[in-house]
């Protein structure tokens, strides 16, 4: 049976990985500065991650949410401490799309409204409502297009105000650093005024932190760079260091009811063990401090490269914008220099999403390769 051909694939077959490196079937070493879409947060095969997952799978890998699971409670408590999101509640699921589905559903339950405001170049997932609020018509099927969605420009606060005052908007969903879109950010005044407008118009403010969360922006969440209080925060990619896990943090002004949300695999024992190990490593190894140090080092070097027209993003969620499409540059970095990087909807942006424990030697290796590739 052939695989359903929906992914254009590079001719690389990783078979093992350690730290910031992956190895193919010929034992060629690749520097991983993309982490599988920002999923690898604490490095491939981190010993504390391996220990936690191995120990848990020997005990109990899965049971449903019909029973007590102390690991969920432990994960929620640790997440509250490290994130600073005091008094929020946690609902666990299995992916970023599922997190945003539940966030949007909860907003509609809470407000009894159905229209959503999202923003150009935003990406929120590939399932029902999540893909409907994603600004990419190529991945929205007719069944998704039935959703009531208004797509606005970032920084256009007047249009947001006009739409919110119509009174039918249940949620505004926004990435504080756009991932797939190309590392764009709105300005602080826009985010802060948008938060105020949501609260004035009985609309829930959803911070999509699926890619930007877990320290990647230099703070635990990217919204924490601004004076805003989201009603719901969606999380996923960096949570499990490769193990599928997602969730939403829910403000205490939203009250739970039995049956409101549900999931089969979300919050299972193995996922929680993986998630707890990630939080423990972030805390014990001071990885958020490392994010800020390595970000400053990266930006300092990037500024010296004439071909780089703009440095985008924050922390270790970065983009280098050129005046040409980067697809051939990415191929050259993979095949000639053995370095994984990412692309974006903005075809001129090279995305850099390394594990949070990347160091200066790794970044030096990248820049030496980049300069050589650009010269070629």
Coordinates of C-alpha atoms in Angstrom, one line a residue:
X1 CA 0.0 0.0 0.0
X2 CA 1.5 3.4 -1.0
X3 CA 1.6 6.4 1.3
X4 CA -0.9 9.2 0.5
X5 CA 1.4 11.6 -1.2
X6 CA 0.8 15.0 0.5
X7 CA 4.4 15.8 1.7
X8 CA 7.2 16.9 -0.6
X9 CA 10.2 15.1 1.0
X10 CA 13.9 15.8 1.2
X11 CA 16.1 12.8 0.3
X12 CA 17.3 12.4 3.9
X13 CA 16.4 9.4 6.2
X14 CA 17.2 10.1 9.9
X15 CA 17.6 6.9 11.9
X16 CA 18.9 8.3 15.2
X17 CA 19.5 11.6 17.0
X18 CA 21.3 13.1 20.0
X19 CA 21.2 16.6 21.3
X20 CA 21.2 19.1 18.4
X21 CA 22.2 16.4 15.8
X22 CA 20.4 13.8 13.8
X23 CA 22.1 10.9 11.9
X24 CA 20.9 9.3 8.7
X25 CA 21.2 5.7 7.5
X26 CA 24.7 6.4 6.2
X27 CA 25.7 7.8 9.7
X28 CA 26.0 11.4 8.2
X29 CA 25.5 13.9 11.0
X30 CA 23.1 16.8 10.5
X31 CA 22.8 19.9 12.6
X32 CA 19.2 20.3 13.5
X33 CA 18.2 24.0 13.7
X34 CA 14.6 23.3 13.0
X35 CA 13.6 20.7 15.5
X36 CA 10.8 19.3 13.4
X37 CA 8.7 22.5 13.4
X38 CA 10.0 23.7 16.9
X39 CA 8.9 20.4 18.5
X40 CA 12.3 19.4 19.9
X41 CA 12.6 21.7 22.8
X42 CA 15.3 20.1 25.1
X43 CA 17.3 18.2 22.4
X44 CA 17.0 14.8 20.9
X45 CA 17.3 11.9 23.3
X46 CA 17.8 14.0 26.4
X47 CA 18.7 11.5 29.2
X48 CA 16.0 12.9 31.6
X49 CA 13.4 12.7 28.9
X50 CA 14.4 9.1 28.0
X51 CA 14.4 8.1 31.7
X52 CA 11.0 9.5 32.3
X53 CA 9.3 8.0 29.3
X54 CA 11.0 4.6 29.8
X55 CA 10.1 4.4 33.4
X56 CA 6.5 5.4 32.7
X57 CA 5.9 3.0 29.8
X58 CA 7.1 0.1 32.1
X59 CA 4.4 1.1 34.6
X60 CA 1.4 2.3 32.6
X61 CA 1.4 3.9 29.2
X62 CA -2.3 4.7 28.8
X63 CA -5.6 4.8 30.3
X64 CA -8.6 7.0 29.6
X65 CA -9.7 10.2 31.3
X66 CA -12.4 8.3 33.2
X67 CA -9.9 7.6 36.1
X68 CA -7.7 9.6 38.4
X69 CA -4.3 10.5 36.8
X70 CA -2.0 12.2 39.3
X71 CA 0.5 12.9 36.5
X72 CA -1.9 15.4 35.0
X73 CA -2.1 17.2 38.3
X74 CA 1.6 17.3 38.6
X75 CA 2.0 18.6 35.1
X76 CA -0.6 21.4 35.7
X77 CA 1.1 22.4 38.9
X78 CA 4.6 22.6 37.3
X79 CA 3.3 24.4 34.3
X80 CA 1.6 27.0 36.5
X81 CA 4.9 27.6 38.4
X82 CA 7.1 28.0 35.3
X83 CA 4.7 29.9 33.2
X84 CA 3.5 32.3 35.8
X85 CA -0.1 31.8 34.7
X86 CA -1.5 31.6 38.2
X87 CA -5.0 30.3 38.7
X88 CA -5.5 29.2 35.0
X89 CA -6.8 25.6 34.6
X90 CA -5.4 23.0 32.2
X91 CA -7.1 20.8 29.6
X92 CA -4.9 18.3 27.9
X93 CA -5.1 17.0 24.3
X94 CA -2.7 15.6 21.7
X95 CA -1.8 18.4 19.2
X96 CA -1.8 22.1 18.4
X97 CA -4.7 21.8 16.1
X98 CA -6.7 20.0 18.7
X99 CA -5.7 22.7 21.3
X100 CA -7.0 25.4 19.0
X101 CA -10.2 23.5 18.2
X102 CA -11.0 23.2 21.9
X103 CA -10.1 26.9 22.5
X104 CA -12.5 28.0 19.8
X105 CA -15.2 25.6 21.0
X106 CA -14.8 26.8 24.6
X107 CA -15.1 30.5 23.5
X108 CA -18.3 29.7 21.6
X109 CA -19.7 27.9 24.6
X110 CA -18.8 30.8 27.0
X111 CA -20.1 33.7 24.8
X112 CA -22.9 31.8 23.0
X113 CA -21.6 33.4 19.7
X114 CA -20.0 31.9 16.7
X115 CA -17.9 34.3 14.6
X116 CA -14.1 34.3 15.0
X117 CA -11.5 37.0 14.1
X118 CA -8.1 35.9 13.0
X119 CA -5.2 37.5 11.1
X120 CA -3.5 37.4 7.7
X121 CA -0.7 34.9 7.5
X122 CA -1.8 33.2 10.7
X123 CA -1.7 29.5 11.1
X124 CA -3.7 27.6 13.7
X125 CA -3.9 24.0 12.4
X126 CA -5.5 21.8 9.8
X127 CA -8.7 20.5 11.5
X128 CA -12.3 21.9 11.3
X129 CA -12.4 25.3 13.0
X130 CA -8.6 25.6 13.4
X131 CA -8.1 25.5 9.6
X132 CA -11.0 27.8 9.0
X133 CA -9.3 30.5 11.0
X134 CA -6.0 29.8 9.2
X135 CA -5.2 32.2 6.4
X136 CA -4.4 29.7 3.6
X137 CA -7.2 29.0 1.2
X138 CA -5.3 26.1 -0.3
X139 CA -5.9 23.9 2.9
X140 CA -9.5 24.9 3.6
X141 CA -12.0 22.5 2.2
X142 CA -15.6 23.5 1.6
X143 CA -16.7 21.8 4.8
X144 CA -14.3 24.1 6.7
X145 CA -15.4 27.2 4.8
X146 CA -18.8 27.1 6.5
X147 CA -17.3 28.6 9.6
X148 CA -17.9 32.3 10.3
X149 CA -14.4 33.8 10.2
X150 CA -13.1 37.3 9.5
X151 CA -9.5 37.7 8.6
X152 CA -7.9 41.1 9.4
X153 CA -4.5 42.7 9.0
X154 CA -2.2 42.7 11.9
X155 CA -1.9 46.2 13.5
X156 CA -5.3 47.3 12.0
X157 CA -6.9 48.1 15.3
X158 CA -9.7 50.2 13.8
X159 CA -10.9 47.2 11.7
X160 CA -10.7 45.0 14.8
X161 CA -12.7 47.5 16.8
X162 CA -15.4 47.8 14.1
X163 CA -15.8 44.0 13.8
X164 CA -15.9 43.4 17.5
X165 CA -18.5 46.1 18.1
X166 CA -20.9 44.1 15.9
X167 CA -21.4 41.9 18.9
X168 CA -21.3 38.5 17.2
X169 CA -17.6 37.6 17.7
X170 CA -16.9 34.7 20.2
X171 CA -13.1 34.8 19.9
X172 CA -10.1 36.6 18.6
X173 CA -7.2 34.2 18.0
X174 CA -3.7 35.4 17.3
X175 CA -0.1 34.3 17.2
X176 CA 2.1 36.8 19.1
X177 CA 4.9 35.6 16.8
X178 CA 3.6 34.1 13.5
X179 CA 5.2 30.7 12.8
X180 CA 4.3 29.4 9.4
X181 CA 3.5 32.9 8.2
X182 CA 7.1 34.0 8.6
X183 CA 7.9 35.4 12.1
X184 CA 5.9 38.6 11.8
X185 CA 4.7 40.4 14.9
X186 CA 2.2 43.1 15.6
X187 CA 3.2 46.1 17.7
X188 CA 2.6 46.3 21.4
X189 CA -0.2 48.9 21.2
X190 CA -2.1 46.7 18.8
X191 CA -2.0 43.6 21.0
X192 CA -2.9 45.5 24.2
X193 CA -5.7 47.5 22.6
X194 CA -7.1 44.2 21.1
X195 CA -7.1 42.6 24.5
X196 CA -9.1 45.6 25.9
X197 CA -11.6 45.5 23.0
X198 CA -12.2 41.8 23.5
X199 CA -13.0 42.3 27.2
X200 CA -15.3 45.2 26.4
X201 CA -17.2 43.2 23.8
X202 CA -17.7 39.8 25.5
X203 CA -15.2 38.2 23.2
X204 CA -12.5 35.7 24.4
X205 CA -8.9 36.5 23.6
X206 CA -7.0 33.3 22.5
X207 CA -3.2 33.4 22.5
X208 CA -2.0 30.7 20.1
X209 CA 1.3 29.7 21.7
X210 CA 1.5 26.3 20.0
X211 CA 4.9 27.2 18.4
X212 CA 6.0 30.3 20.5
X213 CA 5.4 28.8 23.9
X214 CA 7.6 27.0 26.4
X215 CA 10.4 29.6 26.5
X216 CA 11.0 29.8 22.8
X217 CA 10.4 33.6 22.7
X218 CA 12.7 34.3 25.6
X219 CA 9.7 34.4 28.0
X220 CA 7.7 31.3 28.8
X221 CA 4.9 32.6 26.6
X222 CA 5.3 35.2 23.8
X223 CA 2.2 37.1 25.0
X224 CA 4.2 37.9 28.2
X225 CA 6.2 40.4 26.2
X226 CA 3.0 42.6 26.3
X227 CA 0.5 43.8 28.9
X228 CA -2.3 41.4 28.0
X229 CA -4.3 38.7 29.8
X230 CA -5.5 36.0 27.4
X231 CA -8.7 34.1 28.3
X232 CA -7.3 30.9 26.7
X233 CA -3.7 29.9 25.8
X234 CA -3.1 27.1 23.4
X235 CA 0.1 25.0 23.6
X236 CA 1.6 21.9 22.0
X237 CA 4.8 21.7 19.9
X238 CA 7.5 22.0 22.6
X239 CA 5.5 20.4 25.3
X240 CA 6.7 16.8 24.9
X241 CA 10.0 17.0 23.0
X242 CA 8.5 14.9 20.3
X243 CA 5.9 13.0 22.2
X244 CA 2.4 14.1 21.0
X245 CA 0.8 16.3 23.6
X246 CA -1.1 19.6 23.5
X247 CA -3.4 21.6 25.7
X248 CA -5.1 24.8 26.6
X249 CA -4.7 27.0 29.7
X250 CA -8.1 28.4 30.6
X251 CA -8.7 31.6 32.6
X252 CA -10.7 31.1 35.8
X253 CA -13.5 33.3 34.4
X254 CA -14.5 30.3 32.3
X255 CA -16.2 27.6 34.3
X256 CA -16.1 23.9 33.4
X257 CA -19.0 21.6 32.9
X258 CA -19.0 17.8 32.5
X259 CA -18.9 16.9 28.8
X260 CA -17.9 20.4 27.6
X261 CA -14.6 19.1 26.2
X262 CA -13.2 15.6 25.8
X263 CA -10.4 13.6 24.4
X264 CA -9.3 9.9 24.2
X265 CA -5.5 10.2 24.1
X266 CA -5.1 13.7 25.6
X267 CA -3.3 13.7 29.0
X268 CA -2.4 10.0 28.9
X269 CA 0.2 8.8 31.4
X270 CA 3.1 8.6 28.9
X271 CA 2.4 12.0 27.5
X272 CA 2.3 13.5 31.0
X273 CA 5.6 11.9 31.9
X274 CA 7.2 13.3 28.7
X275 CA 5.7 16.7 29.4
X276 CA 6.9 16.8 33.0
X277 CA 10.4 15.9 32.0
X278 CA 10.5 18.8 29.5
X279 CA 9.4 21.3 32.2
X280 CA 12.0 19.9 34.7
X281 CA 14.8 20.2 32.2
X282 CA 13.8 23.7 31.2
X283 CA 13.9 24.7 34.9
X284 CA 16.9 22.8 36.0
X285 CA 19.2 23.7 33.1
X286 CA 18.1 27.3 32.9
X287 CA 17.1 27.0 29.3
X288 CA 15.1 30.2 29.1
X289 CA 18.2 32.1 30.0
X290 CA 20.1 30.2 27.3
X291 CA 17.4 31.2 24.8
X292 CA 18.0 34.9 25.5
X293 CA 21.8 34.5 25.4
X294 CA 21.8 32.5 22.2
X295 CA 19.3 34.8 20.6
X296 CA 21.4 37.8 21.2
X297 CA 24.5 36.0 19.8
X298 CA 22.6 34.8 16.7
X299 CA 21.3 38.3 16.0
X300 CA 24.7 39.9 16.4
X301 CA 26.2 37.6 13.8
X302 CA 23.2 37.8 11.5
X303 CA 23.5 41.6 11.3
X304 CA 27.0 41.3 9.8
X305 CA 25.7 39.3 6.8
X306 CA 24.9 41.7 3.9
X307 CA 22.5 39.3 2.2
X308 CA 20.2 39.3 5.3
X309 CA 17.7 42.0 4.7
X310 CA 15.8 41.6 8.0
X311 CA 16.0 39.5 11.2
X312 CA 12.5 38.5 12.3
X313 CA 11.1 36.9 15.5
X314 CA 12.3 36.7 19.1
X315 CA 14.3 34.3 21.2
X316 CA 15.0 31.1 19.3
X317 CA 12.0 31.6 17.1
X318 CA 13.9 33.5 14.4
X319 CA 13.8 34.2 10.7
X320 CA 16.3 35.5 8.2
X321 CA 14.7 37.4 5.3
X322 CA 16.5 37.6 2.0
X323 CA 15.6 39.3 -1.2
X324 CA 15.2 35.9 -2.9
X325 CA 13.3 32.7 -2.3
X326 CA 15.2 30.4 0.1
X327 CA 14.1 27.0 -1.2
X328 CA 17.4 26.4 -3.0
X329 CA 19.4 27.8 -0.1
X330 CA 17.6 25.3 2.2
X331 CA 18.4 22.4 -0.1
X332 CA 22.1 23.5 -0.3
X333 CA 22.2 23.7 3.5
X334 CA 20.8 20.2 3.9
X335 CA 22.7 18.4 1.1
X336 CA 26.0 20.2 1.0
X337 CA 26.4 21.4 4.6
X338 CA 24.1 18.9 6.5
X339 CA 22.0 21.5 8.4
X340 CA 18.2 21.4 8.8
X341 CA 16.4 24.8 8.6
X342 CA 12.8 25.7 7.9
X343 CA 10.8 27.7 5.4
X344 CA 7.7 29.8 5.7
X345 CA 4.7 31.1 3.8
X346 CA 7.0 34.1 3.1
X347 CA 9.2 32.3 0.6
X348 CA 12.1 34.7 1.3
X349 CA 12.4 33.7 5.0
X350 CA 14.7 31.0 6.4
X351 CA 13.2 29.8 9.7
X352 CA 15.5 28.9 12.7
X353 CA 13.8 26.9 15.5
X354 CA 16.6 25.0 17.3
X355 CA 16.4 23.1 20.6
X356 CA 16.5 25.5 23.5
X357 CA 19.8 24.1 24.6
X358 CA 21.6 25.0 21.4
X359 CA 25.1 26.6 22.0
X360 CA 27.4 29.1 20.3
X361 CA 29.4 26.3 18.6
X362 CA 26.2 25.1 16.9
X363 CA 25.4 28.6 15.8
X364 CA 28.9 29.2 14.5
X365 CA 28.6 26.1 12.4
X366 CA 25.4 27.4 10.9
X367 CA 26.8 30.8 10.1
X368 CA 30.0 29.4 8.5
X369 CA 27.8 27.2 6.3
X370 CA 25.4 30.0 5.5
X371 CA 28.1 32.4 4.5
X372 CA 29.8 29.8 2.3
X373 CA 26.4 28.8 0.7
X374 CA 25.6 32.4 -0.1
X375 CA 29.0 32.9 -1.6
X376 CA 28.5 29.8 -3.8

